[in-house]
Structure formats: C-alpha cells, structure tokens
PDB file of C-alpha atoms in Angstrom:
ATOM      1  CA  MET A   1       3.138  19.526  23.521  1.00  0.00           C
ATOM      2  CA  GLY A   2       6.229  18.845  25.256  1.00  0.00           C
ATOM      3  CA  HIS A   3       7.542  15.860  23.762  1.00  0.00           C
ATOM      4  CA  ALA A   4      10.485  15.383  21.129  1.00  0.00           C
ATOM      5  CA  VAL A   5       9.760  13.135  18.310  1.00  0.00           C
ATOM      6  CA  HIS A   6      12.264  11.569  16.050  1.00  0.00           C
ATOM      7  CA  ILE A   7      11.374   9.643  13.219  1.00  0.00           C
ATOM      8  CA  VAL A   8      13.977   6.647  12.431  1.00  0.00           C
ATOM      9  CA  THR A   9      13.682   5.006   8.795  1.00  0.00           C
ATOM     10  CA  TYR A  10      15.456   4.233   5.481  1.00  0.00           C
ATOM     11  CA  PRO A  11      17.226   6.615   3.183  1.00  0.00           C
ATOM     12  CA  THR A  12      14.969   6.535   0.487  1.00  0.00           C
ATOM     13  CA  GLY A  13      11.748   8.807   0.319  1.00  0.00           C
ATOM     14  CA  GLN A  14       9.523  11.000  -1.619  1.00  0.00           C
ATOM     15  CA  GLU A  15      11.139  14.826  -1.900  1.00  0.00           C
ATOM     16  CA  ASP A  16       7.814  16.256  -2.046  1.00  0.00           C
ATOM     17  CA  ILE A  17       6.756  15.181   1.342  1.00  0.00           C
ATOM     18  CA  VAL A  18       7.987  17.493   4.008  1.00  0.00           C
ATOM     19  CA  VAL A  19       8.109  16.592   7.309  1.00  0.00           C
ATOM     20  CA  HIS A  20       7.675  19.212  10.583  1.00  0.00           C
ATOM     21  CA  HIS A  21       7.823  19.171  14.476  1.00  0.00           C
ATOM     22  CA  ALA A  22       9.865  16.034  14.376  1.00  0.00           C
ATOM     23  CA  LYS A  23      13.763  15.338  13.451  1.00  0.00           C
ATOM     24  CA  VAL A  24      14.351  12.175  10.753  1.00  0.00           C
ATOM     25  CA  HIS A  25      16.971   9.925  11.235  1.00  0.00           C
ATOM     26  CA  ARG A  26      18.112   8.072   8.347  1.00  0.00           C
ATOM     27  CA  THR A  27      19.962   4.875   8.010  1.00  0.00           C
ATOM     28  CA  GLY A  28      22.101   6.801   4.743  1.00  0.00           C
ATOM     29  CA  PRO A  29      21.779   9.576   3.072  1.00  0.00           C
ATOM     30  CA  PHE A  30      18.513  10.427   1.299  1.00  0.00           C
ATOM     31  CA  ARG A  31      17.833   9.492  -2.547  1.00  0.00           C
ATOM     32  CA  PRO A  32      14.276  10.135  -4.297  1.00  0.00           C
ATOM     33  CA  GLU A  33      12.704   6.742  -4.620  1.00  0.00           C
ATOM     34  CA  THR A  34      12.295   5.995  -8.614  1.00  0.00           C
ATOM     35  CA  ASN A  35      10.564   2.788  -8.774  1.00  0.00           C
ATOM     36  CA  ALA A  36       9.329   1.410  -5.305  1.00  0.00           C
ATOM     37  CA  LYS A  37       9.813  -2.145  -4.277  1.00  0.00           C
ATOM     38  CA  ILE A  38       7.580  -2.993  -1.439  1.00  0.00           C
ATOM     39  CA  GLY A  39       8.029  -6.252   0.409  1.00  0.00           C
ATOM     40  CA  PRO A  40      10.636  -8.359   1.801  1.00  0.00           C
ATOM     41  CA  SER A  41      14.178  -8.914  -0.574  1.00  0.00           C
ATOM     42  CA  PRO A  42      17.228  -9.885   0.229  1.00  0.00           C
ATOM     43  CA  GLU A  43      18.317  -5.888   0.100  1.00  0.00           C
ATOM     44  CA  LYS A  44      15.698  -4.920   2.507  1.00  0.00           C
ATOM     45  CA  PHE A  45      16.818  -7.256   5.290  1.00  0.00           C
ATOM     46  CA  LEU A  46      20.116  -5.743   5.177  1.00  0.00           C
ATOM     47  CA  ARG A  47      18.654  -2.546   5.401  1.00  0.00           C
ATOM     48  CA  ASP A  48      16.446  -3.674   8.326  1.00  0.00           C
ATOM     49  CA  LEU A  49      19.393  -4.715  10.583  1.00  0.00           C
ATOM     50  CA  ALA A  50      20.549  -0.637   9.808  1.00  0.00           C
ATOM     51  CA  LEU A  51      17.871   0.349  10.466  1.00  0.00           C
ATOM     52  CA  LEU A  52      17.791  -2.020  14.116  1.00  0.00           C
ATOM     53  CA  ARG A  53      21.288  -0.159  14.408  1.00  0.00           C
ATOM     54  CA  LEU A  54      20.239   3.455  13.763  1.00  0.00           C
ATOM     55  CA  LEU A  55      17.435   2.666  16.588  1.00  0.00           C
ATOM     56  CA  ARG A  56      19.654   1.534  19.343  1.00  0.00           C
ATOM     57  CA  ARG A  57      21.967   4.651  18.806  1.00  0.00           C
ATOM     58  CA  VAL A  58      18.782   7.232  18.449  1.00  0.00           C
ATOM     59  CA  ILE A  59      17.194   5.617  21.682  1.00  0.00           C
ATOM     60  CA  GLN A  60      19.906   5.457  24.172  1.00  0.00           C
ATOM     61  CA  ARG A  61      21.492   8.904  22.575  1.00  0.00           C
ATOM     62  CA  GLU A  62      18.257  10.930  22.834  1.00  0.00           C
ATOM     63  CA  ARG A  63      17.223   9.362  25.439  1.00  0.00           C
ATOM     64  CA  ILE A  64      13.630   8.129  24.087  1.00  0.00           C
ATOM     65  CA  ASP A  65      10.541   6.976  26.438  1.00  0.00           C
ATOM     66  CA  ILE A  66       8.756   5.326  24.262  1.00  0.00           C
ATOM     67  CA  ILE A  67       9.216   3.435  20.497  1.00  0.00           C
ATOM     68  CA  HIS A  68       6.576   3.933  18.157  1.00  0.00           C
ATOM     69  CA  ALA A  69       6.598   0.928  15.247  1.00  0.00           C
ATOM     70  CA  HIS A  70       4.368   1.716  12.385  1.00  0.00           C
ATOM     71  CA  ASN A  71       3.592  -1.293  10.459  1.00  0.00           C
ATOM     72  CA  TYR A  72       5.052  -4.723  10.349  1.00  0.00           C
ATOM     73  CA  GLU A  73       8.711  -4.289   9.575  1.00  0.00           C
ATOM     74  CA  GLY A  74       8.449  -1.528  12.333  1.00  0.00           C
ATOM     75  CA  ALA A  75       7.018  -4.019  14.576  1.00  0.00           C
ATOM     76  CA  LEU A  76       9.563  -6.385  14.082  1.00  0.00           C
ATOM     77  CA  ILE A  77      12.737  -3.923  14.134  1.00  0.00           C
ATOM     78  CA  GLY A  78      10.809  -2.500  17.329  1.00  0.00           C
ATOM     79  CA  VAL A  79      10.745  -5.588  19.445  1.00  0.00           C
ATOM     80  CA  MET A  80      13.935  -6.632  18.905  1.00  0.00           C
ATOM     81  CA  ALA A  81      14.625  -2.867  20.091  1.00  0.00           C
ATOM     82  CA  LYS A  82      12.657  -3.411  23.150  1.00  0.00           C
ATOM     83  CA  TRP A  83      14.516  -6.122  24.113  1.00  0.00           C
ATOM     84  CA  ILE A  84      17.607  -4.531  23.810  1.00  0.00           C
ATOM     85  CA  THR A  85      16.839  -0.993  25.393  1.00  0.00           C
ATOM     86  CA  GLY A  86      13.888  -1.949  27.628  1.00  0.00           C
ATOM     87  CA  ARG A  87      11.850   0.923  26.430  1.00  0.00           C
ATOM     88  CA  PRO A  88       8.205   0.280  25.991  1.00  0.00           C
ATOM     89  CA  LEU A  89       6.640  -0.326  22.586  1.00  0.00           C
ATOM     90  CA  LEU A  90       3.617   0.781  20.733  1.00  0.00           C
ATOM     91  CA  TYR A  91       2.972  -0.455  17.633  1.00  0.00           C
ATOM     92  CA  ASN A  92       0.926   0.622  14.783  1.00  0.00           C
ATOM     93  CA  ALA A  93      -0.869  -1.830  13.290  1.00  0.00           C
ATOM     94  CA  VAL A  94      -1.899  -0.826   9.492  1.00  0.00           C
ATOM     95  CA  ASN A  95      -2.259  -4.724   7.750  1.00  0.00           C
ATOM     96  CA  LEU A  96      -2.071  -8.662   8.566  1.00  0.00           C
ATOM     97  CA  MET A  97       0.787 -10.161   6.848  1.00  0.00           C
ATOM     98  CA  SER A  98      -1.352 -13.311   6.273  1.00  0.00           C
ATOM     99  CA  ASP A  99      -3.241 -10.980   3.843  1.00  0.00           C
ATOM    100  CA  GLU A 100       0.310  -9.948   2.178  1.00  0.00           C
ATOM    101  CA  LEU A 101       3.183 -12.255   2.090  1.00  0.00           C
ATOM    102  CA  ALA A 102       2.393 -14.503  -0.342  1.00  0.00           C
ATOM    103  CA  GLY A 103       1.617 -11.947  -2.628  1.00  0.00           C
ATOM    104  CA  TYR A 104       4.749 -10.418  -2.308  1.00  0.00           C
ATOM    105  CA  ARG A 105       6.078 -13.800  -4.164  1.00  0.00           C
ATOM    106  CA  PHE A 106       8.818 -13.445  -2.237  1.00  0.00           C
ATOM    107  CA  ILE A 107       8.755 -16.990  -0.748  1.00  0.00           C
ATOM    108  CA  ARG A 108       7.869 -20.126  -2.301  1.00  0.00           C
ATOM    109  CA  PRO A 109       5.695 -22.362  -2.497  1.00  0.00           C
ATOM    110  CA  ALA A 110       2.895 -20.109  -1.252  1.00  0.00           C
ATOM    111  CA  TRP A 111       1.632 -22.469   1.201  1.00  0.00           C
ATOM    112  CA  LEU A 112       5.270 -21.623   3.146  1.00  0.00           C
ATOM    113  CA  ALA A 113       4.663 -18.047   2.685  1.00  0.00           C
ATOM    114  CA  HIS A 114       0.930 -18.386   4.059  1.00  0.00           C
ATOM    115  CA  ALA A 115       2.072 -20.421   6.898  1.00  0.00           C
ATOM    116  CA  ILE A 116       5.227 -18.202   7.884  1.00  0.00           C
ATOM    117  CA  ALA A 117       2.250 -14.974   7.424  1.00  0.00           C
ATOM    118  CA  ARG A 118      -0.070 -16.989  10.461  1.00  0.00           C
ATOM    119  CA  GLY A 119       3.088 -17.325  12.718  1.00  0.00           C
ATOM    120  CA  LEU A 120       4.145 -13.398  12.304  1.00  0.00           C
ATOM    121  CA  ASP A 121       0.587 -12.570  13.194  1.00  0.00           C
ATOM    122  CA  TRP A 122       0.445 -14.827  16.030  1.00  0.00           C
ATOM    123  CA  PHE A 123       4.051 -13.880  17.172  1.00  0.00           C
ATOM    124  CA  VAL A 124       4.198  -9.560  16.725  1.00  0.00           C
ATOM    125  CA  PRO A 125       1.251  -8.985  19.159  1.00  0.00           C
ATOM    126  CA  ILE A 126       2.707 -10.416  22.022  1.00  0.00           C
ATOM    127  CA  PHE A 127       5.286  -8.056  22.578  1.00  0.00           C
ATOM    128  CA  PRO A 128       4.166  -4.685  21.993  1.00  0.00           C
ATOM    129  CA  ASP A 129       2.594  -2.601  25.635  1.00  0.00           C
ATOM    130  CA  HIS A 130       0.124  -1.403  23.533  1.00  0.00           C
ATOM    131  CA  ILE A 131      -1.697  -1.733  19.633  1.00  0.00           C
ATOM    132  CA  THR A 132      -3.027   0.632  17.641  1.00  0.00           C
ATOM    133  CA  ALA A 133      -5.134  -0.824  14.853  1.00  0.00           C
ATOM    134  CA  VAL A 134      -6.735   1.267  11.838  1.00  0.00           C
ATOM    135  CA  SER A 135      -9.602  -0.108  11.553  1.00  0.00           C
ATOM    136  CA  PRO A 136     -12.329  -1.936  13.766  1.00  0.00           C
ATOM    137  CA  GLU A 137     -11.793  -5.003  11.959  1.00  0.00           C
ATOM    138  CA  LEU A 138      -8.006  -5.480  12.734  1.00  0.00           C
ATOM    139  CA  LYS A 139      -9.181  -4.485  16.164  1.00  0.00           C
ATOM    140  CA  GLN A 140     -11.463  -7.119  16.485  1.00  0.00           C
ATOM    141  CA  TRP A 141      -8.862  -9.384  14.761  1.00  0.00           C
ATOM    142  CA  PHE A 142      -6.448  -9.038  17.426  1.00  0.00           C
ATOM    143  CA  VAL A 143      -9.262  -9.456  19.997  1.00  0.00           C
ATOM    144  CA  LYS A 144     -10.482 -12.306  18.811  1.00  0.00           C
ATOM    145  CA  ARG A 145      -7.078 -14.312  18.638  1.00  0.00           C
ATOM    146  CA  GLY A 146      -6.272 -13.608  22.222  1.00  0.00           C
ATOM    147  CA  THR A 147      -4.918 -10.313  22.822  1.00  0.00           C
ATOM    148  CA  ALA A 148      -6.825  -8.415  25.402  1.00  0.00           C
ATOM    149  CA  GLU A 149      -8.963  -5.806  24.504  1.00  0.00           C
ATOM    150  CA  ARG A 150      -7.599  -3.046  26.833  1.00  0.00           C
ATOM    151  CA  LYS A 151      -4.660  -3.724  25.173  1.00  0.00           C
ATOM    152  CA  VAL A 152      -5.724  -2.588  21.359  1.00  0.00           C
ATOM    153  CA  ASP A 153      -7.280   0.858  20.910  1.00  0.00           C
ATOM    154  CA  MET A 154      -8.854   1.548  17.142  1.00  0.00           C
ATOM    155  CA  VAL A 155      -7.305   4.749  15.865  1.00  0.00           C
ATOM    156  CA  PRO A 156      -8.009   5.113  12.305  1.00  0.00           C
ATOM    157  CA  ALA A 157      -4.956   6.884   9.954  1.00  0.00           C
ATOM    158  CA  GLY A 158      -4.650  10.805   9.992  1.00  0.00           C
ATOM    159  CA  ILE A 159      -4.990  13.228   7.628  1.00  0.00           C
ATOM    160  CA  VAL A 160      -5.101  17.101   7.554  1.00  0.00           C
ATOM    161  CA  PRO A 161      -8.632  18.335   6.602  1.00  0.00           C
ATOM    162  CA  GLU A 162      -6.862  21.772   5.040  1.00  0.00           C
ATOM    163  CA  MET A 163      -5.145  19.821   2.033  1.00  0.00           C
ATOM    164  CA  PHE A 164      -8.857  19.410   0.601  1.00  0.00           C
ATOM    165  CA  ASP A 165      -9.683  23.573   0.960  1.00  0.00           C
ATOM    166  CA  ASN A 166      -8.131  24.224  -2.415  1.00  0.00           C
ATOM    167  CA  ALA A 167      -8.894  20.998  -4.592  1.00  0.00           C
ATOM    168  CA  ASP A 168      -9.143  21.939  -8.336  1.00  0.00           C
ATOM    169  CA  PRO A 169     -10.580  18.486 -10.110  1.00  0.00           C
ATOM    170  CA  GLU A 170     -11.180  20.584 -13.659  1.00  0.00           C
ATOM    171  CA  LYS A 171      -6.833  20.793 -13.910  1.00  0.00           C
ATOM    172  CA  PHE A 172      -6.459  17.505 -14.265  1.00  0.00           C
ATOM    173  CA  ARG A 173      -9.489  16.872 -16.806  1.00  0.00           C
ATOM    174  CA  ARG A 174      -8.327  19.358 -18.878  1.00  0.00           C
ATOM    175  CA  ARG A 175      -4.900  18.084 -18.009  1.00  0.00           C
ATOM    176  CA  HIS A 176      -5.141  14.360 -19.512  1.00  0.00           C
ATOM    177  CA  ARG A 177      -8.356  15.662 -21.885  1.00  0.00           C
ATOM    178  CA  ILE A 178     -11.047  14.045 -19.971  1.00  0.00           C
ATOM    179  CA  ASN A 179     -13.887  16.033 -20.619  1.00  0.00           C
ATOM    180  CA  GLY A 180     -17.353  14.577 -19.944  1.00  0.00           C
ATOM    181  CA  ARG A 181     -16.237  10.908 -19.132  1.00  0.00           C
ATOM    182  CA  ALA A 182     -17.497   9.216 -16.136  1.00  0.00           C
ATOM    183  CA  ILE A 183     -14.438   8.196 -14.088  1.00  0.00           C
ATOM    184  CA  VAL A 184     -13.504   5.387 -11.880  1.00  0.00           C
ATOM    185  CA  MET A 185     -10.519   6.269  -9.853  1.00  0.00           C
ATOM    186  CA  TYR A 186      -7.794   4.389  -7.782  1.00  0.00           C
ATOM    187  CA  THR A 187      -5.366   5.711  -5.870  1.00  0.00           C
ATOM    188  CA  GLY A 188      -3.040   3.808  -4.075  1.00  0.00           C
ATOM    189  CA  VAL A 189       0.690   1.490  -4.571  1.00  0.00           C
ATOM    190  CA  LEU A 190       0.009  -1.277  -7.382  1.00  0.00           C
ATOM    191  CA  ASN A 191       1.062  -4.309  -5.428  1.00  0.00           C
ATOM    192  CA  ALA A 192      -0.546  -7.918  -5.956  1.00  0.00           C
ATOM    193  CA  PHE A 193      -1.843  -7.777  -1.922  1.00  0.00           C
ATOM    194  CA  GLN A 194      -4.324  -4.540  -3.294  1.00  0.00           C
ATOM    195  CA  ARG A 195      -6.110  -6.850  -5.711  1.00  0.00           C
ATOM    196  CA  ILE A 196      -5.729  -4.605  -8.607  1.00  0.00           C
ATOM    197  CA  ASP A 197      -6.782  -7.872 -10.488  1.00  0.00           C
ATOM    198  CA  TYR A 198     -10.426  -7.409  -9.141  1.00  0.00           C
ATOM    199  CA  LEU A 199     -10.720  -3.889  -9.914  1.00  0.00           C
ATOM    200  CA  LEU A 200      -9.555  -4.576 -13.559  1.00  0.00           C
ATOM    201  CA  ARG A 201     -11.920  -7.732 -13.884  1.00  0.00           C
ATOM    202  CA  ALA A 202     -14.435  -5.553 -12.433  1.00  0.00           C
ATOM    203  CA  PHE A 203     -14.030  -2.691 -14.077  1.00  0.00           C
ATOM    204  CA  ALA A 204     -14.181  -4.879 -17.742  1.00  0.00           C
ATOM    205  CA  VAL A 205     -17.770  -5.432 -16.670  1.00  0.00           C
ATOM    206  CA  VAL A 206     -18.644  -1.707 -16.405  1.00  0.00           C
ATOM    207  CA  SER A 207     -16.858  -0.661 -19.360  1.00  0.00           C
ATOM    208  CA  ARG A 208     -19.073  -3.424 -21.497  1.00  0.00           C
ATOM    209  CA  GLN A 209     -22.247  -1.345 -19.750  1.00  0.00           C
ATOM    210  CA  GLN A 210     -20.594   2.123 -20.012  1.00  0.00           C
ATOM    211  CA  PRO A 211     -18.521   1.938 -23.147  1.00  0.00           C
ATOM    212  CA  ASP A 212     -17.298   5.619 -22.438  1.00  0.00           C
ATOM    213  CA  ALA A 213     -16.067   4.866 -18.402  1.00  0.00           C
ATOM    214  CA  LEU A 214     -12.386   5.787 -17.528  1.00  0.00           C
ATOM    215  CA  LEU A 215     -10.545   3.827 -15.139  1.00  0.00           C
ATOM    216  CA  MET A 216      -8.094   6.528 -13.405  1.00  0.00           C
ATOM    217  CA  MET A 217      -5.007   4.164 -11.507  1.00  0.00           C
ATOM    218  CA  VAL A 218      -3.199   6.933  -9.714  1.00  0.00           C
ATOM    219  CA  SER A 219      -0.180   6.085  -7.998  1.00  0.00           C
ATOM    220  CA  PRO A 220       2.429   7.865  -5.775  1.00  0.00           C
ATOM    221  CA  LEU A 221       5.149   5.539  -6.177  1.00  0.00           C
ATOM    222  CA  VAL A 222       6.290   4.182  -9.646  1.00  0.00           C
ATOM    223  CA  SER A 223       6.660   0.705 -10.147  1.00  0.00           C
ATOM    224  CA  GLU A 224       7.066  -0.809 -13.087  1.00  0.00           C
ATOM    225  CA  SER A 225       7.142  -4.413 -12.775  1.00  0.00           C
ATOM    226  CA  HIS A 226       3.562  -4.160 -11.060  1.00  0.00           C
ATOM    227  CA  ARG A 227       2.390  -1.766 -13.942  1.00  0.00           C
ATOM    228  CA  THR A 228       3.351  -4.100 -16.446  1.00  0.00           C
ATOM    229  CA  GLU A 229       1.847  -7.572 -15.426  1.00  0.00           C
ATOM    230  CA  HIS A 230      -1.517  -5.059 -14.611  1.00  0.00           C
ATOM    231  CA  LYS A 231      -1.200  -3.931 -18.352  1.00  0.00           C
ATOM    232  CA  LYS A 232      -1.022  -7.782 -19.385  1.00  0.00           C
ATOM    233  CA  LEU A 233      -4.326  -8.529 -17.667  1.00  0.00           C
ATOM    234  CA  ALA A 234      -5.724  -5.327 -19.293  1.00  0.00           C
ATOM    235  CA  ASP A 235      -4.737  -6.310 -22.359  1.00  0.00           C
ATOM    236  CA  GLN A 236      -6.567  -9.925 -22.102  1.00  0.00           C
ATOM    237  CA  LEU A 237      -9.510  -8.330 -20.994  1.00  0.00           C
ATOM    238  CA  GLY A 238      -9.685  -5.379 -23.711  1.00  0.00           C
ATOM    239  CA  ILE A 239     -10.196  -2.439 -21.849  1.00  0.00           C
ATOM    240  CA  SER A 240      -6.143  -1.342 -22.294  1.00  0.00           C
ATOM    241  CA  ASP A 241      -7.704   1.960 -24.071  1.00  0.00           C
ATOM    242  CA  ALA A 242     -10.503   2.628 -21.117  1.00  0.00           C
ATOM    243  CA  ILE A 243      -7.404   3.458 -18.488  1.00  0.00           C
ATOM    244  CA  MET A 244      -4.986   5.683 -17.690  1.00  0.00           C
ATOM    245  CA  TRP A 245      -1.918   4.663 -15.940  1.00  0.00           C
ATOM    246  CA  ILE A 246      -0.401   8.043 -13.810  1.00  0.00           C
ATOM    247  CA  ALA A 247       2.487   7.359 -11.516  1.00  0.00           C
ATOM    248  CA  PRO A 248       4.127   9.390  -9.475  1.00  0.00           C
ATOM    249  CA  HIS A 249       2.375  12.168  -8.084  1.00  0.00           C
ATOM    250  CA  SER A 250       2.697  14.590  -5.599  1.00  0.00           C
ATOM    251  CA  LEU A 251       0.633  14.970  -2.169  1.00  0.00           C
ATOM    252  CA  ASP A 252      -0.320  17.863  -3.235  1.00  0.00           C
ATOM    253  CA  ASP A 253      -1.951  16.593  -6.211  1.00  0.00           C
ATOM    254  CA  LEU A 254      -4.232  13.986  -4.597  1.00  0.00           C
ATOM    255  CA  PRO A 255      -7.037  16.246  -3.347  1.00  0.00           C
ATOM    256  CA  SER A 256      -7.466  17.306  -6.886  1.00  0.00           C
ATOM    257  CA  TYR A 257      -7.403  13.919  -8.184  1.00  0.00           C
ATOM    258  CA  LEU A 258      -9.642  12.926  -5.726  1.00  0.00           C
TER     259      LEU A 258
END
C-alpha cells in the first residue's frame, strides 16, 4: 500500500504470533511470556520509559510520519513522543481506565485508584489528533465527555476471517473428553477487570439447573495468581468439578475452541 509500518513494543510476547508486513522493534531481546502480569507495576514503568526512548529513536531514524498508539500505555507514551517529536498521534482506544485501574489492585486505597482513573480518562483524549474507538459505546463515551465527534471514529478490532475456515471443534472434544456435555466457554485473560467472578456466580446457577454443563476457561496467557483466585471462588460455589482451565493456547487453536 506504499506505507512502511514499524511496531515498537516490549521484549515479551507469544512465540506463535507472527507479524507480517511490518518491522518489529523491541526494547530488548525477545523472550516468551510464561506467566503474564497485566496492569501497572514498578517494573512496567521502567519498561515504559525504555519504550519511549526506543520510540523516539525509531521516529527519528525511520522518519516516521504518524504515531499510532494502541491501548492506554501506548497512548500515554504516544502523547509524550508527540510532544518530543511533533508527529501527529492516532490513538486506538480499547478501554477506559475507570473500568480497570482499581481492579489491578496496584494503587490503594480503591478510591484513589478510581480518582486517578477518572483523571486519566479526562486527560488522555485531549492530545491525540484522532481517536479510533473499538465500540460504539466507547465512542459515545468520548463524545459525551467533550471530545469532538469529528475527532472519533468507531473501528472494531480486526480479525482474519480465513482463520475460521478449517476449525475442528471435535479435536478438542476428543482431547478433553467432553463427549456430549453442554459447554459454556470463556476465551480471554483472567484479570479482575474481566469480572470472571460474575461468570462463575452465573455458572453456579446454570450448574444447578443443568448438572452436566461444563465451563471452559480458555486463556491465551498463563496467569497463576488470577487463576488461583478464581479457583478459590469456584470451590466456594461448589462448581470446581464442572470447570476446565486451559492455558495457554495458540492463536491457531482458538477457532477450534470457539
């Protein structure tokens, strides 16, 4: 298409995801992520500073025209890079910090986390030259709180439809010996902001009405601390025997699970 795309990111990632049509720049040698920790941490702040330094170098060396910042940390780093380099900034918004920050349990007490989150949700949309929101609800949130509608477009997360062409769900029914059981499935990360607790409590109701139902928790990342917490709640609800925890899985396997 005549564009050169450069991805600036952290050293960790998933080995099975191959990036095509773009050059990847990492802040350090690649290493597979084995026990993912999503959210803020002292180590993450240092990694973000390294990411900002690398982004500035790539912008100058490669003569980058536009900064495309993905997600919240990308937006904060992108804003600083915009100030330093003067390049226009496109922000790909996928969430609000007011929905998530307190759930990471990094900032205490919770009221302080909520206050900081509200401040970030006000601050971040001011500086991008344009914003793409992944849902109509997120776009409307920006517009209702003062962002000009012409500055925000709704662009849903992209997929490759062909990845579902050869899905083989029976493979996993055989592997996990599911037989003919009714399945409730969740795919995604296990962090608190996903409200897995709601899902477990809802499944407890389902399980009482349909005792042979199976809840499959399928996650692309291993997160021991969150899984341990959710298993504890499942024990309290009496549904542990009706839950299957699967992590990690490859992107290629996801269509067959679904």
